[in-house]
């Protein structure tokens, strides 16, 4: 079965490595990419919006490629596609743009052929490509996820974000590839640092599940990756050390960076102070950056009705 009229989907951005949850804890964020996919006579890829200039418009396009993986897995053939896409998620800044593209492309393709594959299969396939189950799980299932990847199979449990949790991101204008940020990491860590992170990742997961925002400050600490990456993001060390003194519940590098993220109680009177602090520290280090208040996104990728999707490509 192929839906000749096509499908339209909306997929959220995500933050990975939440605090101590390196490669483990992710959260979907209220920043989105949109994909429309239809069967066609000949393949045409139509990206629109900022940052889409370099996106391939032929069959090497990532969304086209992941769609074909889904069709092959499902034993279907849809070789020619019209794909329109628009994204508000900045690329290579640590906000899960590639996971969103992979999850969105796979979800759209599966919807186009009547959903033969379960979401758990899409999770495995997307993680095999993307490698980061915390980004993939968050974009697929929404909310906060605690995710595990054994090289073949991904597991994840979704946690409903606490109602008062809000997220401030400071998105530097420069790009940082995950490969480069990964090269900054040591090959092994001490038992003390491993225990430090396991204990805090466990506490953070429990605190978020229980809505205990008061525990986030202690629970957000990390010793596995942030300090090794601080030279790649000037100002990061100071922001992570001092954000709490400006009202944040905790702060972290988002994914492999360069975006910095602070968790905040949405009722806090310190929101303007925190935002100014992040902007000023980055400006002192001559880093151009955009700040944005986001919500945890409770929904994962989903199909839009024609009416909801009207005008998304504009
Ligand atoms: N967890 C990965 C890393 C980034 O820190 O290298 C995923 O966005």
GROMACS .gro file of C-alpha atoms and ligand atoms in nm, residues 15-17 22-24 94-96 130 132 134-135 178 181-182 185 225 229 254-257, ligand 1:
model
   31
   15UNK     CA    1   1.937   1.770   2.328
   16UNK     CA    2   2.157   1.471   2.411
   17UNK     CA    3   2.409   1.399   2.690
   22UNK     CA    4   2.660   1.107   2.815
   23UNK     CA    5   2.524   0.911   2.514
   24UNK     CA    6   2.226   0.822   2.736
   94UNK     CA    7   2.426   2.007   1.918
   95UNK     CA    8   2.048   2.019   1.877
   96UNK     CA    9   2.007   1.683   1.707
  130UNK     CA   10   2.295   0.811   1.384
  132UNK     CA   11   2.323   0.842   1.942
  134UNK     CA   12   1.946   0.972   2.320
  135UNK     CA   13   1.893   1.210   2.024
  178UNK     CA   14   3.039   1.569   1.655
  181UNK     CA   15   3.409   1.709   1.957
  182UNK     CA   16   3.447   1.333   2.002
  185UNK     CA   17   3.762   1.293   2.459
  225UNK     CA   18   3.296   1.489   2.847
  229UNK     CA   19   3.546   1.991   2.530
  254UNK     CA   20   2.390   2.022   2.452
  255UNK     CA   21   2.499   1.704   2.279
  256UNK     CA   22   2.851   1.750   2.146
  257UNK     CA   23   2.798   2.129   2.134
  315LIG     N1   24   2.666   1.197   2.248
  315LIG     C1   25   2.739   1.252   2.137
  315LIG     C2   26   2.872   1.307   2.182
  315LIG     C3   27   2.666   1.364   2.069
  315LIG     O1   28   2.874   1.377   2.280
  315LIG     O2   29   2.974   1.283   2.118
  315LIG     C4   30   2.525   1.334   2.035
  315LIG     O3   31   2.457   1.450   1.994
   0.00000   0.00000   0.00000
